[in-house]
Coordinates of C-alpha atoms and ligand atoms in Angstrom, one line a residue:
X1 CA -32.5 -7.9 -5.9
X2 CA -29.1 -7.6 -7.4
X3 CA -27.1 -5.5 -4.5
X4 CA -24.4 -3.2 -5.0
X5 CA -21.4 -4.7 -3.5
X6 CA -21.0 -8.5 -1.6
X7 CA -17.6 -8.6 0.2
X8 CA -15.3 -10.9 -1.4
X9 CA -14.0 -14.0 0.3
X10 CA -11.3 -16.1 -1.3
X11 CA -10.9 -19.5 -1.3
X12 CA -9.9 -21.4 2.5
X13 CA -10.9 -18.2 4.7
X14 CA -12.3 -20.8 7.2
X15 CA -9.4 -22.8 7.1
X16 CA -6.9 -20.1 7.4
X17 CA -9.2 -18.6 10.6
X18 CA -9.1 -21.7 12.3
X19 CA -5.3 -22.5 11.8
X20 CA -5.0 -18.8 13.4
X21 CA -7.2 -19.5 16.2
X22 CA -5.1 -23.3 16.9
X23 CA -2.0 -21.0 17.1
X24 CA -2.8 -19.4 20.3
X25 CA -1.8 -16.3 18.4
X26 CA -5.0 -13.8 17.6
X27 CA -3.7 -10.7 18.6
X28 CA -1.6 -8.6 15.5
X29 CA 1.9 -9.3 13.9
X30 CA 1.5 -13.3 13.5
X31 CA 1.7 -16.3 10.8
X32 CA -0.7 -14.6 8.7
X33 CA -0.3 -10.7 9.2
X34 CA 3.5 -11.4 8.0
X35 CA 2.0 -13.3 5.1
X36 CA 0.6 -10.5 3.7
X37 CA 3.0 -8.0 4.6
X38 CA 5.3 -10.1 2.7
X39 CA 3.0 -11.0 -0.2
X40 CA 2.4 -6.7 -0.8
X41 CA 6.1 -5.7 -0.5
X42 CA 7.3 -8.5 -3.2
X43 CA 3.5 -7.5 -5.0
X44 CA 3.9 -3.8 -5.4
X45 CA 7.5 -3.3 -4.8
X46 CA 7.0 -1.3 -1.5
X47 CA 10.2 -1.0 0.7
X48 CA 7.6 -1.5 4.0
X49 CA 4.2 -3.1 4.0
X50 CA 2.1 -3.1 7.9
X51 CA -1.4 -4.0 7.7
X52 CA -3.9 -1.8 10.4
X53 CA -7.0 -1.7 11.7
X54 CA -8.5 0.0 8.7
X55 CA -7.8 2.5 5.4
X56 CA -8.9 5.4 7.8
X57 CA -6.0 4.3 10.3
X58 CA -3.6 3.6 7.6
X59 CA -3.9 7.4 6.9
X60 CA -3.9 8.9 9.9
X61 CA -0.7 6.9 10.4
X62 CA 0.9 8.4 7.0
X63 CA -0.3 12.2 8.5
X64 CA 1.8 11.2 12.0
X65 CA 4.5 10.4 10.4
X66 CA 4.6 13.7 8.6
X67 CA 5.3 15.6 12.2
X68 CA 3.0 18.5 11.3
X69 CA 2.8 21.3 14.0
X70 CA -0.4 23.7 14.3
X71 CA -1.0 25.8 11.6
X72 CA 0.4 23.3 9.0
X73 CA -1.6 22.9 6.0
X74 CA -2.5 19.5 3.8
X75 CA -3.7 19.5 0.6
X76 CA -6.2 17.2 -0.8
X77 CA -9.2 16.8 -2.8
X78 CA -13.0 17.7 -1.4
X79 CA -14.3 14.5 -3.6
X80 CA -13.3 12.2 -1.1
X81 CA -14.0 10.3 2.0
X82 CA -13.8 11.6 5.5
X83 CA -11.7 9.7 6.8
X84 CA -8.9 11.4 4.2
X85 CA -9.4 14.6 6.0
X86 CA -10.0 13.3 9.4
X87 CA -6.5 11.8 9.6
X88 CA -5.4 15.4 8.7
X89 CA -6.9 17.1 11.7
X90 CA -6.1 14.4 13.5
X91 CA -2.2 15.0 13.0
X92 CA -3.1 18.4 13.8
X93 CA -2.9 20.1 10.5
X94 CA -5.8 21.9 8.3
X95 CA -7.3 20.6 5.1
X96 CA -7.3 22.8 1.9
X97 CA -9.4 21.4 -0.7
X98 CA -8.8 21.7 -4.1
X99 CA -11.3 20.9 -6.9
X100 CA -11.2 17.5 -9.2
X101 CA -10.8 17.1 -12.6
X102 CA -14.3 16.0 -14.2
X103 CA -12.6 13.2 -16.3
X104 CA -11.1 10.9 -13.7
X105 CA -13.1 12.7 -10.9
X106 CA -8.9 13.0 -9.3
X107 CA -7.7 16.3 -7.8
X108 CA -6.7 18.8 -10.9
X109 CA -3.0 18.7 -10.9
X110 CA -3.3 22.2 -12.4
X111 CA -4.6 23.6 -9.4
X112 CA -2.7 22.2 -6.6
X113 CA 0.4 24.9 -6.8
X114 CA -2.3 28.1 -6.7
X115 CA -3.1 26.1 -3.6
X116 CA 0.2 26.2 -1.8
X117 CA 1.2 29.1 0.5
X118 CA 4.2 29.0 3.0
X119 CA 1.9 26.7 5.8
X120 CA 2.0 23.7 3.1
X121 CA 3.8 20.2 4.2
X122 CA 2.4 17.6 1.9
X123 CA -0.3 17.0 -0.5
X124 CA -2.9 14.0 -0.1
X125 CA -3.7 12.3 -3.7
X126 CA -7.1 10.3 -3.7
X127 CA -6.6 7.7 -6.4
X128 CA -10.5 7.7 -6.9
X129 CA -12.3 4.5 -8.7
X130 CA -9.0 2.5 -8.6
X131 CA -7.7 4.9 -11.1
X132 CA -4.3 7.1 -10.7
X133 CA -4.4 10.6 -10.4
X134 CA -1.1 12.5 -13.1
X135 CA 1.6 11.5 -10.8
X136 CA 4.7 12.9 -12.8
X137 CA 3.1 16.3 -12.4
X138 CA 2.0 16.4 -8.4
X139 CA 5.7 14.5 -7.5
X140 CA 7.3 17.6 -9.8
X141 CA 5.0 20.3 -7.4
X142 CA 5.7 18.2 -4.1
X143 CA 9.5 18.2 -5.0
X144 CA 9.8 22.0 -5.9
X145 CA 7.8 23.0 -2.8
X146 CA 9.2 20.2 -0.2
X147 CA 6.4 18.6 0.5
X148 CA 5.5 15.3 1.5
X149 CA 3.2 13.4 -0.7
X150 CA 0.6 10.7 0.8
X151 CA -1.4 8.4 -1.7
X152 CA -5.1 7.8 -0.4
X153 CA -4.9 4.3 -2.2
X154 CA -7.8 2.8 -0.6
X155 CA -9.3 2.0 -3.5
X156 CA -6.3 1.4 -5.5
X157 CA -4.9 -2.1 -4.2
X158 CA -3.5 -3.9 -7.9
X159 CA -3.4 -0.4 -9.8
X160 CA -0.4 1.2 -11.5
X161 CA 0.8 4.1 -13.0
X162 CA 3.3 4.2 -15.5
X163 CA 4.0 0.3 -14.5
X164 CA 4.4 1.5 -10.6
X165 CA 2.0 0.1 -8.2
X166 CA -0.4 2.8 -6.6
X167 CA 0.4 3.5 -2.8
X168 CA 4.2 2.9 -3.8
X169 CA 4.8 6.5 -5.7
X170 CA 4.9 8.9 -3.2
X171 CA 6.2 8.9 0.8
X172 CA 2.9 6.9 1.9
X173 CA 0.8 5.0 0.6
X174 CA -2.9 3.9 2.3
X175 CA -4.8 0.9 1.2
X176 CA -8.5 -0.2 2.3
X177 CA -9.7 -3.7 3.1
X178 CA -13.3 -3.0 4.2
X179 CA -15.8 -5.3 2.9
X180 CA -16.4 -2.5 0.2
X181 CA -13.2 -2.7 -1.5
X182 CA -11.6 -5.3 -3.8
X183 CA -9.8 -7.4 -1.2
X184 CA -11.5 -7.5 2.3
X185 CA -10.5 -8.2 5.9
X186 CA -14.2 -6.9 7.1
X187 CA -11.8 -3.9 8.5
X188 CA -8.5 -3.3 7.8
X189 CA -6.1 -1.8 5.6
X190 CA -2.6 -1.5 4.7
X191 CA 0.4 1.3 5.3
X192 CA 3.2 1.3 2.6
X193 CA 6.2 3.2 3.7
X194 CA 8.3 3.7 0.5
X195 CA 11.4 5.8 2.8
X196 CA 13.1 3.4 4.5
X197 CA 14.0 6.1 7.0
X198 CA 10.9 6.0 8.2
X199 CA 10.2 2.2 9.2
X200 CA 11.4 2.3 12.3
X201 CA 8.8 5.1 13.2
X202 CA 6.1 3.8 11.4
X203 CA 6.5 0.4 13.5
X204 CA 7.0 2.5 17.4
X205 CA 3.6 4.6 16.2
X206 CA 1.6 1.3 15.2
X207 CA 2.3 -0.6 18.2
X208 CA 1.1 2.2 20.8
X209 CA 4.4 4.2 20.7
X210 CA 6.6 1.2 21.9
X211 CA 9.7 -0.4 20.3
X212 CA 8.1 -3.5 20.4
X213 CA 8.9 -4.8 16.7
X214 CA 12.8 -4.4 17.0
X215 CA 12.1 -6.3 20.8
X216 CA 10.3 -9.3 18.7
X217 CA 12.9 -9.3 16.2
X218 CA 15.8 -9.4 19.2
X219 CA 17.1 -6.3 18.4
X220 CA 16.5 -5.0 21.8
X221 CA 16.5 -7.0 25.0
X222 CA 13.6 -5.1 26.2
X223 CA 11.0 -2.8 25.2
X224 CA 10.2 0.7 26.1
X225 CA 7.6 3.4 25.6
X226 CA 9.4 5.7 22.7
X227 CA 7.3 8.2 21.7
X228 CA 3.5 9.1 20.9
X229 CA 1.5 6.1 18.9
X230 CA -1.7 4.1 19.3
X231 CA -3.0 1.0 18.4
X232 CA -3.0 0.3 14.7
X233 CA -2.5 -4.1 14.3
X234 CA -5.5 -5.9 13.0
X235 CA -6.5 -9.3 14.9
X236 CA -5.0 -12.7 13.0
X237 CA -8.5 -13.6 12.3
X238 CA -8.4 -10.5 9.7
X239 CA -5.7 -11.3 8.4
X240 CA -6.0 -14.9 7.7
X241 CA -9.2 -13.7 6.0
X242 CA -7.6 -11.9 4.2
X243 CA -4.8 -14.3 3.1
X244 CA -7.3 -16.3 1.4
X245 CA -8.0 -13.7 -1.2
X246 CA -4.6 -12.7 -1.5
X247 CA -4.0 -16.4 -3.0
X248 CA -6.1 -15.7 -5.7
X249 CA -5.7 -11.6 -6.0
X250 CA -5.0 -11.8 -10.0
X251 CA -7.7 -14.2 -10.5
X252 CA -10.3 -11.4 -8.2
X253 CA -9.1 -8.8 -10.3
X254 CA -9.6 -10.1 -13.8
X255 CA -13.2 -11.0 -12.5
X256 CA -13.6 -7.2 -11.8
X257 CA -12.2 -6.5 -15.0
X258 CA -14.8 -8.4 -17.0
X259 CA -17.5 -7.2 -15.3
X260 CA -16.3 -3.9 -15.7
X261 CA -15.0 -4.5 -19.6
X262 CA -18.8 -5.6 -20.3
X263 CA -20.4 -2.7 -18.7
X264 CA -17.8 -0.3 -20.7
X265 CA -18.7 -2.1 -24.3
X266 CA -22.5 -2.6 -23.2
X267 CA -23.1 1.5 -22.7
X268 CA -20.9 2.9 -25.2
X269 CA -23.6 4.1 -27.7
X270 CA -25.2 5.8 -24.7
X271 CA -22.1 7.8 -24.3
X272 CA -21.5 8.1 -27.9
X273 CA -24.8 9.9 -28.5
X274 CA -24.4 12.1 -25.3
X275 CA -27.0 10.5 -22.9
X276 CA -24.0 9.6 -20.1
X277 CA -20.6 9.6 -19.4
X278 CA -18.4 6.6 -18.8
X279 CA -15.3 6.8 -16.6
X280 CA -11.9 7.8 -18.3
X281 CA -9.0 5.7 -18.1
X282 CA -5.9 7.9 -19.1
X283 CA -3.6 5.7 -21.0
X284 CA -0.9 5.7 -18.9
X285 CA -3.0 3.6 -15.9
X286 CA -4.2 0.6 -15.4
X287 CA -7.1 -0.2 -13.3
X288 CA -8.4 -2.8 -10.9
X289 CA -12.1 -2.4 -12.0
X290 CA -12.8 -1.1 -8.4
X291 CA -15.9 0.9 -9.9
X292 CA -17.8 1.0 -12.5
X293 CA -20.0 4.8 -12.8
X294 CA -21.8 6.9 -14.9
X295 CA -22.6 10.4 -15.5
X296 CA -25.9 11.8 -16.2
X297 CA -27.4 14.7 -16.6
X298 CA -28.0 16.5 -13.0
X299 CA -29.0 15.4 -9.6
X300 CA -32.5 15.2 -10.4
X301 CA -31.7 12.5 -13.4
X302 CA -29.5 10.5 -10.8
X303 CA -32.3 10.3 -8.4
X304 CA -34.7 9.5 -10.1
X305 CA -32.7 7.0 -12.2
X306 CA -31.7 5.0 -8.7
X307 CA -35.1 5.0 -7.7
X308 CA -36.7 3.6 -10.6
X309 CA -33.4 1.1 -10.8
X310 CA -34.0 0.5 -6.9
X311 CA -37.8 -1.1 -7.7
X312 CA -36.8 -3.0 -10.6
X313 CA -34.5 -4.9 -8.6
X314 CA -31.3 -3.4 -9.1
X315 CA -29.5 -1.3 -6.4
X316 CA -27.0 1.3 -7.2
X317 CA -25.2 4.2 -5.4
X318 CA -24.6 7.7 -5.3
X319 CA -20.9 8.9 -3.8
X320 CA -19.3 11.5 -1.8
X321 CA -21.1 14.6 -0.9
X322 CA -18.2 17.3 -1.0
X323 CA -16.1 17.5 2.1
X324 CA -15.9 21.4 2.0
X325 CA -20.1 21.9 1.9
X326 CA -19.8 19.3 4.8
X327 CA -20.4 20.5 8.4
X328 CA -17.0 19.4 9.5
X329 CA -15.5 20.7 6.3
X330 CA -16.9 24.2 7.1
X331 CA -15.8 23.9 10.6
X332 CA -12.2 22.2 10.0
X333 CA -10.9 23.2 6.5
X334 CA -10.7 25.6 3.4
X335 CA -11.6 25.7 -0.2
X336 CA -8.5 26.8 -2.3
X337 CA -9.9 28.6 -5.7
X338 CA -13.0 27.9 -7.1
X339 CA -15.2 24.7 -7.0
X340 CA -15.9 24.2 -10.7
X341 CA -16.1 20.5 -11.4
X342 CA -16.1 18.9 -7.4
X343 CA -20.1 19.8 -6.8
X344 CA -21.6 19.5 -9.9
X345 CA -19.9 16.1 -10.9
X346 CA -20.4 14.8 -7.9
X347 CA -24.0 15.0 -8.3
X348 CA -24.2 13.4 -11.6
X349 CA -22.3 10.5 -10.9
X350 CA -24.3 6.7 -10.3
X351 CA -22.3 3.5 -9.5
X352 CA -23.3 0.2 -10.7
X353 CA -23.4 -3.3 -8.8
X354 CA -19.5 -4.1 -8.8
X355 CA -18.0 -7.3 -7.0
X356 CA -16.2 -10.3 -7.5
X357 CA -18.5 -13.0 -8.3
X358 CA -21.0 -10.7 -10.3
X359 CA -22.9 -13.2 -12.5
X360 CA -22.9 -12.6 -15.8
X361 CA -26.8 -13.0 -16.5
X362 CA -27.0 -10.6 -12.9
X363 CA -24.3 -8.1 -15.1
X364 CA -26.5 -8.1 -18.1
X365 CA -29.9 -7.8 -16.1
X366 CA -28.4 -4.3 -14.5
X367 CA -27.2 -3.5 -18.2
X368 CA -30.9 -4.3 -19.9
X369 CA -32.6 -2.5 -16.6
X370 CA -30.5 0.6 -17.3
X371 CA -30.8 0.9 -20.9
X372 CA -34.6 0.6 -20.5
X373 CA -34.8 3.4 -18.2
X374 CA -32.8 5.7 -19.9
X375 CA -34.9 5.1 -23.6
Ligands
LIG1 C1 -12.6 3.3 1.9 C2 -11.9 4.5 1.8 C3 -11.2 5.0 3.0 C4 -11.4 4.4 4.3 O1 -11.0 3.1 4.5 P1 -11.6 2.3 5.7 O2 -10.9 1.0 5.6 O3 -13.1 2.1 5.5 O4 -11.3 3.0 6.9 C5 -10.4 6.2 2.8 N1 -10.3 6.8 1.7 C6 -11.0 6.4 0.6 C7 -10.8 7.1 -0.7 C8 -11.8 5.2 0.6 O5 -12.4 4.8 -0.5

């Protein structure tokens, strides 16, 4: 069976885990969280890199900072994961979706100003497959309407647009590390803070509301309770784990690539004679290969197209069932205009296996398994 996704591990992960365990330190904010805090600010070019518990925390740390009171209103897209819209209405604030552009499967950028009325504070960008949504445009929207803009960059870590890391273009920016994305911690993810005004909140609200950073940096001789904030440090062990791939990120990335590259030059005809759909890179973005899909025809195609994949060895995956036909999206938030592209898409769309170490004889055995069923 060829799976869908193994969680990478980079080279020394033992070695760096036991190291953090001889230190007596396990608990967040050692050796190895600073390592790559350090490695991600000097990476991307972020003025402030903390490392949390997980992408889903990240966010909901990005929505705190943004000091919405009730009645406050986020836009973002409905092709997404919960947890994008669950950090929202966790910072007390309501979710208006907006529908996605069928090309990059990224929030329109046309549609977002129809969706602004006077309860707007910030918009929410999901860079989906690792692939940027038109930033020039949404930071023109945010700017004219005041509104705070949050990158969902989960799975963006090693992207850019126009040459500028993803996660470091708007206020916030949110990166993943579950054992699904391109670099892994098991859990865990990343907060970049690219207004320095905002460090010193973003550290009090991570370490359960306390000043506990500046006290550890001996900026104040004691520490204090400042103002709401929860627990948002991953353990050392997760970090050092993560260390070890962060050694060897370009090295994990150009693997993707290939794998990504072959599956691109292998299905082209397909897509040239209309059978599928391959993802669109616009030119101004580069990728990290953090998905490869396709598109085919409707939902009944993709199902049956998994299951016959499924028994001949090769497991594949759907994505996101909109957050506005959702339960909680009925219950919590809004569609703004008219859902055009965000259902339909969604249910045409099929992900192949995609991880680092993806043999190339296991690559071409998904490629020679898909062409087969789709003659
Ligand atoms: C993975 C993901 C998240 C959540 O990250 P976790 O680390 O699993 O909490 C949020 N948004 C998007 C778009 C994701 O892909």
């Amino acid at each position: 069976m060829i799976p869908f996704n193994v969680p990478p591990a980079g080279p020394g992960a033992q070695q760096y885990i036991a190291e953090a365990i001889a230190s007596h330190t396990i608990c967040g904010d050692g050796v190895f969280t600073k390592k790559c805090n350090e490695w991600m600010e000097q990476k991307f070019g972020a003025k402030k890199v903390l490392l949390t518990t997980s992408g889903s925390t990240a966010l909901d740390m990005a929505m705190l900072l943004c000091d919405f009171e009730k009645g406050d209103e986020v836009i973002l897209p409905s092709y997404t994961f919960s947890s994008t819209a669950n950090s929202v209405i966790l910072a007390g604030a309501t979710p208006v979706f907006v529908d996605i552009r069928p090309d990059t499967m990224n929030i329109d950028e046309q549609k977002i100003e129809a969706a602004i009325t006077p309860h707007t504070k910030a918009v929410c960008v999901v860079h989906y497959a690792g692939v940027a949504c038109e930033m020039d445009t949404i930071l023109a929207i945010a700017k004219k309407h005041g509104l705070k803009v949050i990158e969902d960059a989960a799975q963006g870590v090693m992207s850019t647009y126009r040459g500028m890391a993803l996660g470091t273009i708007g206020d916030f920016g949110c990166y993943s590390f579950h054992e699904t994305k391109n670099y892994s911690m098991g859990e865990g993810g990343a907060i970049l803070i690219n207004d320095e005004t905002m460090i010193l909140r973003a550290e009090i609200i991570r370490e359960k509301g306390t000043n506990r950073s500046q006290y550890k940096r001996g900026q104040v001789d004691k520490y204090t309770w400042e103002s709401f904030g929860d627990s948002f440090l991953p353990s050392e062990l997760n970090a050092a784990y993560l260390w070890a791939q962060l050694t060897v990120a370009d090295e994990i990335n150009e693997d993707r690539l290939r794998t990504w590259e072959a599956y691109d030059a292998a299905l082209s005809d397909l897509a040239a004679d209309g059978v599928i759909e391959q993802p669109h890179v616009p030119e101004e973005c580069v990728h990290n290969a953090h998905m490869y899909y396709i598109k085919v025809r409707d939902l009944d195609t993709r199902t049956s197209l998994f299951e016959r994949m499924k028994e001949k060895g090769v497991l594949t995956a759907s994505h996101y069932i909109p957050l506005h036909s959702a339960p909680a999206g009925l219950k919590y938030g809004r569609f703004a205009g008219e859902d055009v592209y965000t259902t339909r898409e969604s249910e045409r769309l099929l992900r192949l296996p995609m991880y680092y170490g993806l043999s190339g004889e296991d690559r071409e055995t998904v490629i020679r398994t898909l062409r087969e069923l789709i003659a």
